[in-house]
GROMACS .gro file of C-alpha atoms in nm:
model
  214
    1UNK     CA    1  -0.501  -0.878  -5.110
    2UNK     CA    2  -0.779  -0.661  -5.252
    3UNK     CA    3  -0.762  -0.398  -4.976
    4UNK     CA    4  -0.387  -0.352  -5.023
    5UNK     CA    5  -0.439  -0.294  -5.394
    6UNK     CA    6  -0.737  -0.062  -5.338
    7UNK     CA    7  -0.549   0.164  -5.097
    8UNK     CA    8  -0.209   0.133  -5.263
    9UNK     CA    9  -0.024   0.006  -4.956
   10UNK     CA   10   0.194  -0.295  -4.888
   11UNK     CA   11   0.056  -0.604  -4.718
   12UNK     CA   12   0.259  -0.552  -4.396
   13UNK     CA   13   0.124  -0.196  -4.372
   14UNK     CA   14  -0.231  -0.320  -4.423
   15UNK     CA   15  -0.188  -0.597  -4.164
   16UNK     CA   16  -0.063  -0.343  -3.910
   17UNK     CA   17  -0.357  -0.111  -3.982
   18UNK     CA   18  -0.602  -0.398  -3.937
   19UNK     CA   19  -0.430  -0.499  -3.614
   20UNK     CA   20  -0.468  -0.147  -3.475
   21UNK     CA   21  -0.834  -0.129  -3.574
   22UNK     CA   22  -0.897  -0.467  -3.413
   23UNK     CA   23  -0.723  -0.355  -3.092
   24UNK     CA   24  -0.953  -0.052  -3.086
   25UNK     CA   25  -1.258  -0.282  -3.123
   26UNK     CA   26  -1.343  -0.119  -3.456
   27UNK     CA   27  -1.276  -0.437  -3.648
   28UNK     CA   28  -1.325  -0.809  -3.586
   29UNK     CA   29  -1.164  -1.094  -3.774
   30UNK     CA   30  -1.419  -1.344  -3.896
   31UNK     CA   31  -1.307  -1.707  -3.915
   32UNK     CA   32  -1.430  -1.992  -4.132
   33UNK     CA   33  -1.536  -2.015  -4.495
   34UNK     CA   34  -1.621  -1.644  -4.508
   35UNK     CA   35  -1.315  -1.524  -4.319
   36UNK     CA   36  -1.194  -1.167  -4.323
   37UNK     CA   37  -1.220  -0.836  -4.139
   38UNK     CA   38  -1.565  -0.716  -4.032
   39UNK     CA   39  -1.631  -0.355  -3.934
   40UNK     CA   40  -1.774  -0.305  -3.584
   41UNK     CA   41  -1.955   0.001  -3.453
   42UNK     CA   42  -1.762   0.180  -3.174
   43UNK     CA   43  -1.893   0.086  -2.831
   44UNK     CA   44  -1.924   0.275  -2.504
   45UNK     CA   45  -1.631   0.084  -2.353
   46UNK     CA   46  -1.400   0.224  -2.619
   47UNK     CA   47  -1.528   0.577  -2.560
   48UNK     CA   48  -1.479   0.529  -2.186
   49UNK     CA   49  -1.115   0.435  -2.230
   50UNK     CA   50  -1.047   0.751  -2.431
   51UNK     CA   51  -1.230   0.969  -2.181
   52UNK     CA   52  -1.014   0.815  -1.909
   53UNK     CA   53  -0.702   0.913  -2.100
   54UNK     CA   54  -0.827   1.271  -2.140
   55UNK     CA   55  -0.908   1.293  -1.770
   56UNK     CA   56  -0.564   1.155  -1.692
   57UNK     CA   57  -0.400   1.419  -1.911
   58UNK     CA   58  -0.600   1.696  -1.742
   59UNK     CA   59  -0.502   1.561  -1.398
   60UNK     CA   60  -0.868   1.525  -1.305
   61UNK     CA   61  -0.954   1.384  -0.964
   62UNK     CA   62  -1.216   1.127  -0.875
   63UNK     CA   63  -1.386   1.414  -0.693
   64UNK     CA   64  -1.425   1.582  -1.033
   65UNK     CA   65  -1.574   1.265  -1.180
   66UNK     CA   66  -1.821   1.226  -0.894
   67UNK     CA   67  -1.924   1.590  -0.927
   68UNK     CA   68  -2.001   1.535  -1.295
   69UNK     CA   69  -2.198   1.217  -1.231
   70UNK     CA   70  -2.382   1.396  -0.951
   71UNK     CA   71  -2.509   1.646  -1.208
   72UNK     CA   72  -2.609   1.390  -1.470
   73UNK     CA   73  -2.745   1.078  -1.296
   74UNK     CA   74  -3.007   1.253  -1.080
   75UNK     CA   75  -3.148   1.414  -1.395
   76UNK     CA   76  -3.194   1.067  -1.540
   77UNK     CA   77  -3.373   0.957  -1.224
   78UNK     CA   78  -3.605   1.257  -1.245
   79UNK     CA   79  -3.687   1.181  -1.608
   80UNK     CA   80  -3.751   0.817  -1.526
   81UNK     CA   81  -3.987   0.916  -1.245
   82UNK     CA   82  -4.178   1.142  -1.482
   83UNK     CA   83  -4.199   0.911  -1.783
   84UNK     CA   84  -4.141   0.551  -1.671
   85UNK     CA   85  -4.327   0.254  -1.814
   86UNK     CA   86  -4.433  -0.074  -1.656
   87UNK     CA   87  -4.133  -0.235  -1.829
   88UNK     CA   88  -3.900   0.016  -1.661
   89UNK     CA   89  -4.041  -0.067  -1.318
   90UNK     CA   90  -4.014  -0.439  -1.387
   91UNK     CA   91  -3.647  -0.402  -1.485
   92UNK     CA   92  -3.572  -0.201  -1.172
   93UNK     CA   93  -3.751  -0.460  -0.959
   94UNK     CA   94  -3.540  -0.739  -1.108
   95UNK     CA   95  -3.226  -0.536  -1.039
   96UNK     CA   96  -3.322  -0.507  -0.673
   97UNK     CA   97  -3.377  -0.883  -0.658
   98UNK     CA   98  -3.031  -0.938  -0.806
   99UNK     CA   99  -2.882  -0.728  -0.526
  100UNK     CA  100  -3.059  -0.936  -0.264
  101UNK     CA  101  -2.923  -1.258  -0.419
  102UNK     CA  102  -2.560  -1.141  -0.445
  103UNK     CA  103  -2.337  -1.389  -0.266
  104UNK     CA  104  -2.024  -1.181  -0.207
  105UNK     CA  105  -1.925  -0.817  -0.143
  106UNK     CA  106  -1.780  -0.799  -0.494
  107UNK     CA  107  -2.092  -0.951  -0.646
  108UNK     CA  108  -2.316  -0.713  -0.455
  109UNK     CA  109  -2.108  -0.414  -0.560
  110UNK     CA  110  -2.133  -0.526  -0.921
  111UNK     CA  111  -2.513  -0.554  -0.893
  112UNK     CA  112  -2.536  -0.211  -0.735
  113UNK     CA  113  -2.314  -0.065  -1.004
  114UNK     CA  114  -2.540  -0.217  -1.269
  115UNK     CA  115  -2.839  -0.061  -1.093
  116UNK     CA  116  -2.686   0.283  -1.151
  117UNK     CA  117  -2.638   0.199  -1.517
  118UNK     CA  118  -2.994   0.071  -1.548
  119UNK     CA  119  -3.138   0.399  -1.421
  120UNK     CA  120  -2.947   0.584  -1.693
  121UNK     CA  121  -3.037   0.339  -1.969
  122UNK     CA  122  -3.404   0.339  -1.878
  123UNK     CA  123  -3.412   0.719  -1.880
  124UNK     CA  124  -3.373   0.688  -2.255
  125UNK     CA  125  -3.118   0.956  -2.344
  126UNK     CA  126  -2.844   0.792  -2.548
  127UNK     CA  127  -2.607   1.091  -2.532
  128UNK     CA  128  -2.620   1.109  -2.153
  129UNK     CA  129  -2.582   0.731  -2.135
  130UNK     CA  130  -2.252   0.748  -2.324
  131UNK     CA  131  -2.125   1.036  -2.110
  132UNK     CA  132  -2.211   0.868  -1.780
  133UNK     CA  133  -2.077   0.530  -1.888
  134UNK     CA  134  -1.749   0.698  -1.975
  135UNK     CA  135  -1.729   0.851  -1.628
  136UNK     CA  136  -1.838   0.531  -1.455
  137UNK     CA  137  -1.530   0.361  -1.600
  138UNK     CA  138  -1.329   0.568  -1.351
  139UNK     CA  139  -1.583   0.520  -1.071
  140UNK     CA  140  -1.565   0.143  -1.119
  141UNK     CA  141  -1.190   0.156  -1.060
  142UNK     CA  142  -1.241   0.366  -0.746
  143UNK     CA  143  -1.504   0.122  -0.619
  144UNK     CA  144  -1.271  -0.175  -0.668
  145UNK     CA  145  -0.997   0.008  -0.482
  146UNK     CA  146  -1.244   0.084  -0.201
  147UNK     CA  147  -1.328  -0.287  -0.170
  148UNK     CA  148  -0.958  -0.365  -0.141
  149UNK     CA  149  -0.906  -0.089   0.117
  150UNK     CA  150  -1.182  -0.225   0.344
  151UNK     CA  151  -1.129  -0.596   0.270
  152UNK     CA  152  -1.044  -0.665   0.635
  153UNK     CA  153  -1.330  -0.452   0.770
  154UNK     CA  154  -1.654  -0.643   0.703
  155UNK     CA  155  -1.850  -0.404   0.925
  156UNK     CA  156  -1.759  -0.109   0.703
  157UNK     CA  157  -1.838  -0.301   0.386
  158UNK     CA  158  -2.174  -0.417   0.518
  159UNK     CA  159  -2.271  -0.068   0.632
  160UNK     CA  160  -2.189   0.074   0.289
  161UNK     CA  161  -2.378  -0.206   0.114
  162UNK     CA  162  -2.678  -0.166   0.343
  163UNK     CA  163  -2.698   0.209   0.283
  164UNK     CA  164  -2.680   0.153  -0.092
  165UNK     CA  165  -2.953  -0.113  -0.083
  166UNK     CA  166  -3.174   0.122   0.118
  167UNK     CA  167  -3.117   0.408  -0.127
  168UNK     CA  168  -3.189   0.184  -0.425
  169UNK     CA  169  -3.515   0.056  -0.280
  170UNK     CA  170  -3.620   0.407  -0.183
  171UNK     CA  171  -3.550   0.557  -0.525
  172UNK     CA  172  -3.748   0.281  -0.701
  173UNK     CA  173  -4.043   0.354  -0.474
  174UNK     CA  174  -4.024   0.726  -0.550
  175UNK     CA  175  -3.994   0.657  -0.922
  176UNK     CA  176  -4.297   0.430  -0.908
  177UNK     CA  177  -4.495   0.702  -0.730
  178UNK     CA  178  -4.376   0.962  -0.985
  179UNK     CA  179  -4.231   1.179  -0.709
  180UNK     CA  180  -3.968   1.314  -0.945
  181UNK     CA  181  -3.816   1.595  -0.739
  182UNK     CA  182  -3.776   1.372  -0.433
  183UNK     CA  183  -3.628   1.090  -0.639
  184UNK     CA  184  -3.378   1.328  -0.797
  185UNK     CA  185  -3.266   1.470  -0.462
  186UNK     CA  186  -3.241   1.129  -0.296
  187UNK     CA  187  -3.018   1.006  -0.577
  188UNK     CA  188  -2.796   1.313  -0.562
  189UNK     CA  189  -2.745   1.263  -0.190
  190UNK     CA  190  -2.674   0.893  -0.243
  191UNK     CA  191  -2.398   0.971  -0.495
  192UNK     CA  192  -2.251   1.237  -0.266
  193UNK     CA  193  -2.259   0.993   0.027
  194UNK     CA  194  -2.077   0.729  -0.178
  195UNK     CA  195  -1.814   0.983  -0.281
  196UNK     CA  196  -1.756   1.087   0.081
  197UNK     CA  197  -1.720   0.724   0.184
  198UNK     CA  198  -1.457   0.659  -0.080
  199UNK     CA  199  -1.266   0.970   0.018
  200UNK     CA  200  -1.262   0.873   0.384
  201UNK     CA  201  -1.135   0.525   0.295
  202UNK     CA  202  -0.842   0.663   0.094
  203UNK     CA  203  -0.975   0.525  -0.236
  204UNK     CA  204  -1.035   0.871  -0.383
  205UNK     CA  205  -0.707   0.893  -0.570
  206UNK     CA  206  -0.633   1.079  -0.889
  207UNK     CA  207  -0.765   0.935  -1.212
  208UNK     CA  208  -0.404   0.875  -1.315
  209UNK     CA  209  -0.338   0.664  -1.007
  210UNK     CA  210  -0.651   0.457  -1.065
  211UNK     CA  211  -0.580   0.398  -1.433
  212UNK     CA  212  -0.218   0.303  -1.363
  213UNK     CA  213  -0.326   0.059  -1.095
  214UNK     CA  214  -0.608  -0.105  -1.291
   0.00000   0.00000   0.00000
């Protein structure tokens, strides 16, 4: 094998190195007539998994994660309100429609989670997008645990979903009207409200607990 000769290693060592790189999503194995390893750019999901491990090591709480997101996401909303385009508004409108069409609590939660991500993406700061996506990996786990905790309480689930839908519609309206300061504050309060709801339900465990249970 050419790579083994180039790097002066045995074939078993090379195979193990390639296996590790593939497990880390840094390499893909191409099949067919042009088979072989293909380098892949690192994605946000990989970064998120490493951030989760660091948070676990530091014994961070989900409270800590929510506090960080509460500082970052509202800034994205403010920027979007100041500098949005017609395409941004169209994307947000489609996201709201997706929420209204969701056929299950899990499906609705997924749509609402994607709405948060869309606000960050549309704000156009790639560095903040990576940071928030890394943190939302933990929030996603907390949200899933919350859904399990309230699985037998449809009234609680519906109230939470309704409040989120209301906040999402309201923030889009403020963004459209370029009322940046109000949009930022509304989104901050929405995130804080969600964090309080998770804490009251018992889903606000340590990051370690969430990662171990995922």
